[in-house]
CSV table of C-alpha atoms in Angstrom, one decimal:
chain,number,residue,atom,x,y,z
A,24,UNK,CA,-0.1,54.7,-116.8
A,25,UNK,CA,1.8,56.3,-113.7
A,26,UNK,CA,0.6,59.8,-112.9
A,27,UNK,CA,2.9,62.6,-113.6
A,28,UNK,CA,5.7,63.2,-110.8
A,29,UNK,CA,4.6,66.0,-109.8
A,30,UNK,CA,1.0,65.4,-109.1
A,31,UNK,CA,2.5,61.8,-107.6
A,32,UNK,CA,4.5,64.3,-105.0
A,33,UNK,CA,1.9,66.1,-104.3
A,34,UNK,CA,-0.6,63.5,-103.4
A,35,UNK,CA,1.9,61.2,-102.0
A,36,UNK,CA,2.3,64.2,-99.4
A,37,UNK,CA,-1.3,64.5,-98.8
A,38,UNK,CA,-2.1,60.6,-98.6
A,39,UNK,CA,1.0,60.5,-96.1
A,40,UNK,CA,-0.4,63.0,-94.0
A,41,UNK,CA,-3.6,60.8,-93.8
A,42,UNK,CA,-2.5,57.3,-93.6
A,43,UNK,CA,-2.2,57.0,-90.3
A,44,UNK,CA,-6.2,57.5,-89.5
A,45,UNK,CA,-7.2,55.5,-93.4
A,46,UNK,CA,-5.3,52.9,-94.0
A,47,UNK,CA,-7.6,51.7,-91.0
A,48,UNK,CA,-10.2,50.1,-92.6
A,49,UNK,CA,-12.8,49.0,-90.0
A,50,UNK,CA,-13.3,49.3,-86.2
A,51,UNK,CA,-11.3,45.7,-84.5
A,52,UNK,CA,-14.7,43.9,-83.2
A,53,UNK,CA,-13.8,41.3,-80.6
A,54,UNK,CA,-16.1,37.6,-81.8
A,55,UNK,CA,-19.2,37.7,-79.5
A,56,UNK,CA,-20.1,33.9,-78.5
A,57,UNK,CA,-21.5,31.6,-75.8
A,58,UNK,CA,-20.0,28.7,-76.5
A,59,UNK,CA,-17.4,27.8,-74.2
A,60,UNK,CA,-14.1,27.9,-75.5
A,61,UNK,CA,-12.4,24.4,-75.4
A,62,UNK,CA,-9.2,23.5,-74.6
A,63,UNK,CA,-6.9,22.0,-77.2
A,64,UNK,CA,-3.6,20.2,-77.5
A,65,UNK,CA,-2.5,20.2,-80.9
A,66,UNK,CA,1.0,21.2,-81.3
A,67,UNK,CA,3.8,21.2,-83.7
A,68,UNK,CA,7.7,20.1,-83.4
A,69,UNK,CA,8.8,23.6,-83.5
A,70,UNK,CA,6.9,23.7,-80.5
A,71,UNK,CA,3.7,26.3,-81.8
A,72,UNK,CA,0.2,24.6,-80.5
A,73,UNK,CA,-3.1,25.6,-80.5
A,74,UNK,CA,-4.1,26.4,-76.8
A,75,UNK,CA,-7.5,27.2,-77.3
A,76,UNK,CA,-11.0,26.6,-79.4
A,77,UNK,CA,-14.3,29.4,-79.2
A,78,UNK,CA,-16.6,28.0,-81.4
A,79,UNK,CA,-18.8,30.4,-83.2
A,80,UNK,CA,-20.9,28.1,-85.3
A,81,UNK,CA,-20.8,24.8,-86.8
A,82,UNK,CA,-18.5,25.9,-89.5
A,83,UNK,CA,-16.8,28.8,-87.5
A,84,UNK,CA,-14.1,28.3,-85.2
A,85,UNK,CA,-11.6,30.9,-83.4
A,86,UNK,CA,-8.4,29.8,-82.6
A,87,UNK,CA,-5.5,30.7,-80.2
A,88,UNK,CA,-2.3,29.7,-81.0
A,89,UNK,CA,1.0,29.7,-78.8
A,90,UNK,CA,3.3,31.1,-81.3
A,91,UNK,CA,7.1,31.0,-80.6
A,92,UNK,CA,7.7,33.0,-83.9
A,93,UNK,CA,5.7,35.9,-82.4
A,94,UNK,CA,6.5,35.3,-79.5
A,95,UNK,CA,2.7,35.4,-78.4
A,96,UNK,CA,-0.6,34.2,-78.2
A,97,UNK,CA,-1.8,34.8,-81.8
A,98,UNK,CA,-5.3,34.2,-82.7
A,99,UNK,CA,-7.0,33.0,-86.0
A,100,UNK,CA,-10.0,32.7,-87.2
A,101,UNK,CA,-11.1,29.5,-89.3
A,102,UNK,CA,-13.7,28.9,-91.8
A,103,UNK,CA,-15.0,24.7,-92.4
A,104,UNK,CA,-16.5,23.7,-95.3
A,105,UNK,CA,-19.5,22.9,-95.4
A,106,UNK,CA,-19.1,18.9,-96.1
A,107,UNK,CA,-16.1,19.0,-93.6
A,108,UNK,CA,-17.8,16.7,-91.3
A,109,UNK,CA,-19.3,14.2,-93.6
A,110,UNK,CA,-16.0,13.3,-95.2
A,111,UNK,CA,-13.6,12.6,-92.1
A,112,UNK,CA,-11.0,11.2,-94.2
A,113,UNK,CA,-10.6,13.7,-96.7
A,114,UNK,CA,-8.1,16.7,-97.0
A,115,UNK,CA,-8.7,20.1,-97.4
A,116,UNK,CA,-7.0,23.0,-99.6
A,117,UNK,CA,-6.9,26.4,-98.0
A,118,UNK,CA,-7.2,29.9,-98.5
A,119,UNK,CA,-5.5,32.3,-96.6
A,120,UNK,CA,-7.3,35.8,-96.3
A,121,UNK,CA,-4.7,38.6,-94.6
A,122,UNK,CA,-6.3,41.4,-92.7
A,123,UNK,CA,-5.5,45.3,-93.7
A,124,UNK,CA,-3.5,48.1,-91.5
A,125,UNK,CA,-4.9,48.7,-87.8
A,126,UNK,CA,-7.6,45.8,-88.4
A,127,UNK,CA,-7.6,42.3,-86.9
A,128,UNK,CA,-8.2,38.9,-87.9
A,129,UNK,CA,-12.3,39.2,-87.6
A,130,UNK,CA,-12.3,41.9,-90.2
A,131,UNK,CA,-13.0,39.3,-93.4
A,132,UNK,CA,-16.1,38.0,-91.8
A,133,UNK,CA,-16.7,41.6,-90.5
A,134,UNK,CA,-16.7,43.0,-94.2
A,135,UNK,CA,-17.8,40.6,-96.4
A,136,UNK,CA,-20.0,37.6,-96.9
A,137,UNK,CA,-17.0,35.4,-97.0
A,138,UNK,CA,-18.6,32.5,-95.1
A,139,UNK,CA,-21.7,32.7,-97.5
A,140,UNK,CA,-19.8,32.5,-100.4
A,141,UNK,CA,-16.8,29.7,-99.2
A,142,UNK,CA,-20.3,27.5,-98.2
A,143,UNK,CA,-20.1,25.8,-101.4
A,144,UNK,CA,-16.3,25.5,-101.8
A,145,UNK,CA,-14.5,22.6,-100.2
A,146,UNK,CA,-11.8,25.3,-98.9
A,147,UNK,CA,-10.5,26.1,-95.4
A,148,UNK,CA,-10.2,29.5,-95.1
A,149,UNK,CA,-8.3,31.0,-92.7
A,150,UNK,CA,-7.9,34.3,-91.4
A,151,UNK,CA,-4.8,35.0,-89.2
A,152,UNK,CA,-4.1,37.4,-87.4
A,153,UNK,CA,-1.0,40.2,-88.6
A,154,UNK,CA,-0.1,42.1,-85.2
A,155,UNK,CA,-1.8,45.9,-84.8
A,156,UNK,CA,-0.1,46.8,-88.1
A,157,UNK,CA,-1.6,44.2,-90.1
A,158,UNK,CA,1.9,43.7,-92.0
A,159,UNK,CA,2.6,40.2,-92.0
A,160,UNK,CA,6.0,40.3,-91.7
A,161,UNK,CA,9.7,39.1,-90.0
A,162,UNK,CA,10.3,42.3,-88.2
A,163,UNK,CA,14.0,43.5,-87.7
A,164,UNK,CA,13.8,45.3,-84.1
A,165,UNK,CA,17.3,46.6,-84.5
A,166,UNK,CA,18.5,42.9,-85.3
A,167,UNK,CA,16.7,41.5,-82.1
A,168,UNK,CA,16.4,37.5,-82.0
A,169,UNK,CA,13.3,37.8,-80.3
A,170,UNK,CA,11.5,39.9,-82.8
A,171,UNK,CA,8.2,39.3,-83.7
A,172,UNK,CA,7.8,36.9,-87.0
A,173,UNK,CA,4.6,37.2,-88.0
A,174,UNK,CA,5.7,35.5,-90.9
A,175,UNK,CA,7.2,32.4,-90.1
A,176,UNK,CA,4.0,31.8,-88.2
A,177,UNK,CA,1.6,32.2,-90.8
A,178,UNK,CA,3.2,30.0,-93.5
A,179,UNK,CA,5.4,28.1,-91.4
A,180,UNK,CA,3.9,27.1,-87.6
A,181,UNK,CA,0.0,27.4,-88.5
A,182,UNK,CA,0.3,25.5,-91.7
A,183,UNK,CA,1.6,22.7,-89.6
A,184,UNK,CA,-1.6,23.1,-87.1
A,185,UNK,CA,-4.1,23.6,-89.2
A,186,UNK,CA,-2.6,19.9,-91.1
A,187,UNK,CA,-2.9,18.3,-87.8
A,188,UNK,CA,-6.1,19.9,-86.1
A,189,UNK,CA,-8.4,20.3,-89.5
A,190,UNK,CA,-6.5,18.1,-92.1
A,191,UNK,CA,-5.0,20.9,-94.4
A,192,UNK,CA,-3.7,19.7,-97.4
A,193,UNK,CA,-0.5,21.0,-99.4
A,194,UNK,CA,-2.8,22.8,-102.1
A,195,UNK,CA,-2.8,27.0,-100.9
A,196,UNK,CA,-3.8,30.2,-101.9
A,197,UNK,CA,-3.0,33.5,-100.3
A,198,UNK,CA,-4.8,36.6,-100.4
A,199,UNK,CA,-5.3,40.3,-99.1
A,200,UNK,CA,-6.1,44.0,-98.5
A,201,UNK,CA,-4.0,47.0,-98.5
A,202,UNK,CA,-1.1,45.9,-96.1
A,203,UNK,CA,-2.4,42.2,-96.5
A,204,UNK,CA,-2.5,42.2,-100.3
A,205,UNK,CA,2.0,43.0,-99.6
A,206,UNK,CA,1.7,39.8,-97.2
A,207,UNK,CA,0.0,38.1,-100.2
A,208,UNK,CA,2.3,38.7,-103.1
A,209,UNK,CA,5.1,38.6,-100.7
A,210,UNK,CA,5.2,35.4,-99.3
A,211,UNK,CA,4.0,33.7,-102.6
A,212,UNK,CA,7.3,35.4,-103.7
A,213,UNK,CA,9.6,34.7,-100.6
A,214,UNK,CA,8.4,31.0,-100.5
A,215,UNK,CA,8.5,30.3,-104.3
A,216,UNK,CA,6.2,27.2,-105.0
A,217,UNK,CA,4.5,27.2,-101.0
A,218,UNK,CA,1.2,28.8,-102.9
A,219,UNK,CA,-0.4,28.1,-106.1
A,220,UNK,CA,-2.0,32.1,-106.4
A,221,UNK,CA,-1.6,35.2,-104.6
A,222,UNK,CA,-4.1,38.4,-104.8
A,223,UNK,CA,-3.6,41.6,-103.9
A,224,UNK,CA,-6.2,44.2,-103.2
A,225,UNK,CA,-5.3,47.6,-103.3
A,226,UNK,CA,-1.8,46.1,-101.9
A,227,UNK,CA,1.9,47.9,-101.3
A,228,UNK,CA,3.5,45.9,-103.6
A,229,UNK,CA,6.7,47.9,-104.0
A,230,UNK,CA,7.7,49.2,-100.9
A,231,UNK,CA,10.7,51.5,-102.0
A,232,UNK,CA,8.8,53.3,-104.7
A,233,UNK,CA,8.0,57.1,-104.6
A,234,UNK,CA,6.7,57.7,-100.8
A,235,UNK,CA,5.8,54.1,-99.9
A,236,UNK,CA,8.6,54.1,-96.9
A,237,UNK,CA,7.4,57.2,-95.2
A,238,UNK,CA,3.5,55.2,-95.6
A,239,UNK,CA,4.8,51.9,-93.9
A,240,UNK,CA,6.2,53.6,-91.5
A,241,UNK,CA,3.4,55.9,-90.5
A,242,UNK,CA,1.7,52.8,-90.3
A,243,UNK,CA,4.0,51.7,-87.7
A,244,UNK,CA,4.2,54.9,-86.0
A,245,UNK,CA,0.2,54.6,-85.4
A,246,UNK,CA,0.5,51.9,-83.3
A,247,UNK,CA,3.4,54.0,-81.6
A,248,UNK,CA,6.2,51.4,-82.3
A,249,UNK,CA,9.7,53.1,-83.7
A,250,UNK,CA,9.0,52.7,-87.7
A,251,UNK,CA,12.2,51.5,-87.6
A,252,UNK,CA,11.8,48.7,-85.9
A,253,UNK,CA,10.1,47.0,-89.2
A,254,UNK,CA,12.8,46.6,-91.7
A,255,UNK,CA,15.3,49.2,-90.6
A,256,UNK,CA,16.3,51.9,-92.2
A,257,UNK,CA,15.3,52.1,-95.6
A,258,UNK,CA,18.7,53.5,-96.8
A,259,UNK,CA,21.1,51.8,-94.1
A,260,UNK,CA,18.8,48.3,-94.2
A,261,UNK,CA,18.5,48.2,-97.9
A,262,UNK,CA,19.5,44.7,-98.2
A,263,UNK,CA,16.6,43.9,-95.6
A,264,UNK,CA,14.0,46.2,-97.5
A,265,UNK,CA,14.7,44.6,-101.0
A,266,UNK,CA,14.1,41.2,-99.5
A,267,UNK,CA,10.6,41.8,-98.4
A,268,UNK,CA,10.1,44.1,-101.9
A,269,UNK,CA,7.5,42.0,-103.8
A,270,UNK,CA,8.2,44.3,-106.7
A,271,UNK,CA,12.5,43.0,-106.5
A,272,UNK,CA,11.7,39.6,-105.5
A,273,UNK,CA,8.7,39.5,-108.4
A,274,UNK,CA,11.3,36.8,-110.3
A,275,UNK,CA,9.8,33.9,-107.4
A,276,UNK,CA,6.3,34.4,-108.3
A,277,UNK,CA,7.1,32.3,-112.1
A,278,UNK,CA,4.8,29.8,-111.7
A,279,UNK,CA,2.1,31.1,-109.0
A,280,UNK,CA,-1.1,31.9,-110.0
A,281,UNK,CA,-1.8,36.0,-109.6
A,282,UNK,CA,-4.3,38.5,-109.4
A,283,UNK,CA,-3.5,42.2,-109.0
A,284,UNK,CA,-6.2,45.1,-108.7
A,285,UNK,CA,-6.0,48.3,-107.9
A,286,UNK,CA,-8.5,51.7,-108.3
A,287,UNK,CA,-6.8,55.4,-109.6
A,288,UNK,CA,-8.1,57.0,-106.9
A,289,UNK,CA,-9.4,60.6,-107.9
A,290,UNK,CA,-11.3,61.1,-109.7
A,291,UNK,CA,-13.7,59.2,-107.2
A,292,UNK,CA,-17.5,58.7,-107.2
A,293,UNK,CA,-17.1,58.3,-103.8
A,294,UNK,CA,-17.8,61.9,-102.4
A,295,UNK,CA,-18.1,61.0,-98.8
A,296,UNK,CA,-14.4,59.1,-98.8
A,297,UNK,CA,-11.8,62.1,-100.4
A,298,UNK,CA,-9.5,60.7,-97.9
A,299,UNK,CA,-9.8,57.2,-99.0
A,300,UNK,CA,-10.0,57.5,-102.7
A,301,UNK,CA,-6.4,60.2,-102.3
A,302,UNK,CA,-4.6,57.0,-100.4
A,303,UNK,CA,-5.9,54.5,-103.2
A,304,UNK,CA,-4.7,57.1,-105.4
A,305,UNK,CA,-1.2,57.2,-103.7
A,306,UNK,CA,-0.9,53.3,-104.7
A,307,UNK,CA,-1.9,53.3,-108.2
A,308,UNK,CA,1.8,53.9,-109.6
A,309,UNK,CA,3.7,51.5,-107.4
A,310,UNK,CA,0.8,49.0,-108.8
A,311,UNK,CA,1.5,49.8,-112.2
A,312,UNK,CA,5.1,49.5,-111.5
A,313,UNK,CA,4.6,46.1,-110.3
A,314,UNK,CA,2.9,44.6,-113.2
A,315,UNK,CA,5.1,45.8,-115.2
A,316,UNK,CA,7.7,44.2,-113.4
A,317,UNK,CA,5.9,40.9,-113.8
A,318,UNK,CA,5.3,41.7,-117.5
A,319,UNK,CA,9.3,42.2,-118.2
A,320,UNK,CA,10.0,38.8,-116.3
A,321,UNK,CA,7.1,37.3,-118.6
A,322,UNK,CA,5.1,36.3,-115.7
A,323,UNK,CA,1.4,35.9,-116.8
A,324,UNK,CA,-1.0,37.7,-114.4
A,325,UNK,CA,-4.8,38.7,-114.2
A,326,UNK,CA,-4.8,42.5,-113.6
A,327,UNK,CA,-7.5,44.7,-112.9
A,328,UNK,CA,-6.5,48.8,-112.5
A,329,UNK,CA,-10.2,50.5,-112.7
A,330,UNK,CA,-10.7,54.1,-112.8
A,331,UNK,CA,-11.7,55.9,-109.2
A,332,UNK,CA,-12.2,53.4,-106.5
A,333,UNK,CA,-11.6,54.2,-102.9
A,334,UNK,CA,-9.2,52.3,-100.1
A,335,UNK,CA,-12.2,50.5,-98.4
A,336,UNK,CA,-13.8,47.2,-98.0
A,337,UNK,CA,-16.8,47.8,-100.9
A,338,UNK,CA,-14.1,47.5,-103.4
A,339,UNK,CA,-12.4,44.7,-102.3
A,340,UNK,CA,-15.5,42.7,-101.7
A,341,UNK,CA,-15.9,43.0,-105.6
A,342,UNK,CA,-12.3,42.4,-106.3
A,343,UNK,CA,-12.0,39.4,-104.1
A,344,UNK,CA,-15.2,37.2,-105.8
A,345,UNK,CA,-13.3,38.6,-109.4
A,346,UNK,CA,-10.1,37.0,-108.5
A,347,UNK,CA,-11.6,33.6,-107.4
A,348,UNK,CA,-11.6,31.7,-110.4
A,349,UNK,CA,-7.4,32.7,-110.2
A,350,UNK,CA,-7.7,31.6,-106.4
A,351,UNK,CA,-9.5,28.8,-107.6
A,352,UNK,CA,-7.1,27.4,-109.7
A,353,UNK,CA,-4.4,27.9,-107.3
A,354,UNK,CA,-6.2,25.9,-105.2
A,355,UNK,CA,-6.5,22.8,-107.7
A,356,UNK,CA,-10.3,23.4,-107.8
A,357,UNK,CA,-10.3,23.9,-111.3
């Protein structure tokens, strides 16, 4: 159940005060390689093409793609399965994996033992990149045209690519941590029927509750960008706000497979991480708001709220092989 408002306040004040250095959840590593990159030419009609190739290994392969949605050069980071190259014919599902706050696209393969444990799935998994705020969003830029739509070129322009360059099929999944679990349950929810299931791990995934503005937008601050600049003002840009509001767009996700987790926070058995266990903390009622959004609208989903917990990668590592089956079946595995 949701905490008490006044001990929400209270750490909502604290967590606020720290987000900015802990929703951070790893040091960006740039890929280390000798293999040459190697030129590509695969483009799409909305004129997004992959410009370059940096092998890592015989299954691991970082991308750059030209993205006119951004705006930029964006890169990705892509995961073959193992039997890729023995069935040349054959098309592929894929699972999308979204980075966290101040992270980058390297950070799944940084973290986990994702590539160990895809090995035996016939899956592409792809790891975009989200911009320095890790929120994979249309940002609004004060109604600029040539704001950056991180958005539009995940599900829209690298789909396309990765259908050309690696034979992507139409079978997806979509999941991620802290502000990557939003970009999960968000665009399952913004493009009803695009993904089969959506996890989110330790996610914002209602981003007008209680203290959740100020929190976006110290993320945004941190990369010293006016938070405005993301969806406006929360008050003045309402409209906006609510249309990239998992929780009041939960009605799309009828019919998408979903997986929800989230830890309490304090108490923690996590001594050496107050920090991280007071900002996991902060998210536990929005969470609980949001399945109980999905349980009013009778929409089935797998949810796991476990007691303590902290906002770091050792938690989602377990959460993410619990939710696979759901990912799984999204994916038309089983």
């Amino acid at each position: 159940m949701p905490r008490p408002k006044p001990r929400l306040q209270r750490r909502c004040a604290l967590a606020i005060a720290l987000t900015t250095s802990l929703i951070g959840t790893g040091v960006a590593l740039a890929p280390q390689s000798s293999a040459a990159p190697t030129a590509a030419t695969v483009a799409d009609a909305d004129g997004a093409a992959i410009v370059g190739e940096n092998w890592l290994d015989a299954r691991t392969v970082d991308l750059m793609v030209d993205s006119p949605a951004v705006g930029a050069t964006v890169p990705v980071r892509v995961i073959l399965p193992t039997r890729y190259a023995a069935q040349p014919d054959r098309t592929w599902p894929v699972l999308y994996l979204l980075q966290g706050a101040h992270d980058d696209y390297t950070s799944w393969t940084r973290e986990t033992d994702v590539a160990d444990f895809m090995a035996d799935k016939d899956v592409l998994t792809v790891m975009p990149a989200s911009g320095p705020t890790g929120i994979p969003t249309d940002w609004w830029n004060y109604g600029s045209a040539d704001a950056p739509d991180y958005e539009t070129f995940q599900v829209d322009e690298l789909m396309g690519l990765l259908a050309q360059r690696f034979r992507a099929g139409t079978k997806r999944a979509v999941a991620g941590v802290s502000t990557g679990g939003y970009g999960a349950l968000a665009f399952a929810a913004r493009h009803p029927g695009t993904f089969g299931a959506a996890a989110s791990y330790s996610g914002i995934l209602d981003t007008t509750a209680l203290g959740m503005p100020t929190v976006l937008n110290a993320i945004v601050a941190r990369e010293q960008l006016p938070p405005l600049t993301l969806w406006g003002s929360p008050l003045l840009q309402r409209d906006n706000w609510t249309r990239h509001n998992p929780y009041a767009q939960a009605r799309h996700l009828k019919g998408t497979r979903l997986y929800v987790s989230q830890g309490s926070g304090l108490p923690s058995n996590d001594f050496g991480n107050l920090e991280g266990a007071v900002l996991e903390g902060v998210l536990w009622s929005q969470a609980h708001r949001f399945a109980r959004q999905l349980e009013a609208l009778n929409i089935p989903a797998q949810v796991h709220f476990y007691n303590g917990g902290v906002h770091n990668w050792p938690n989602w590592r377990q959460e993410f092989k619990a939710s696979w089956p759901t990912l799984a079946a999204g994916l038309g595995l089983s």
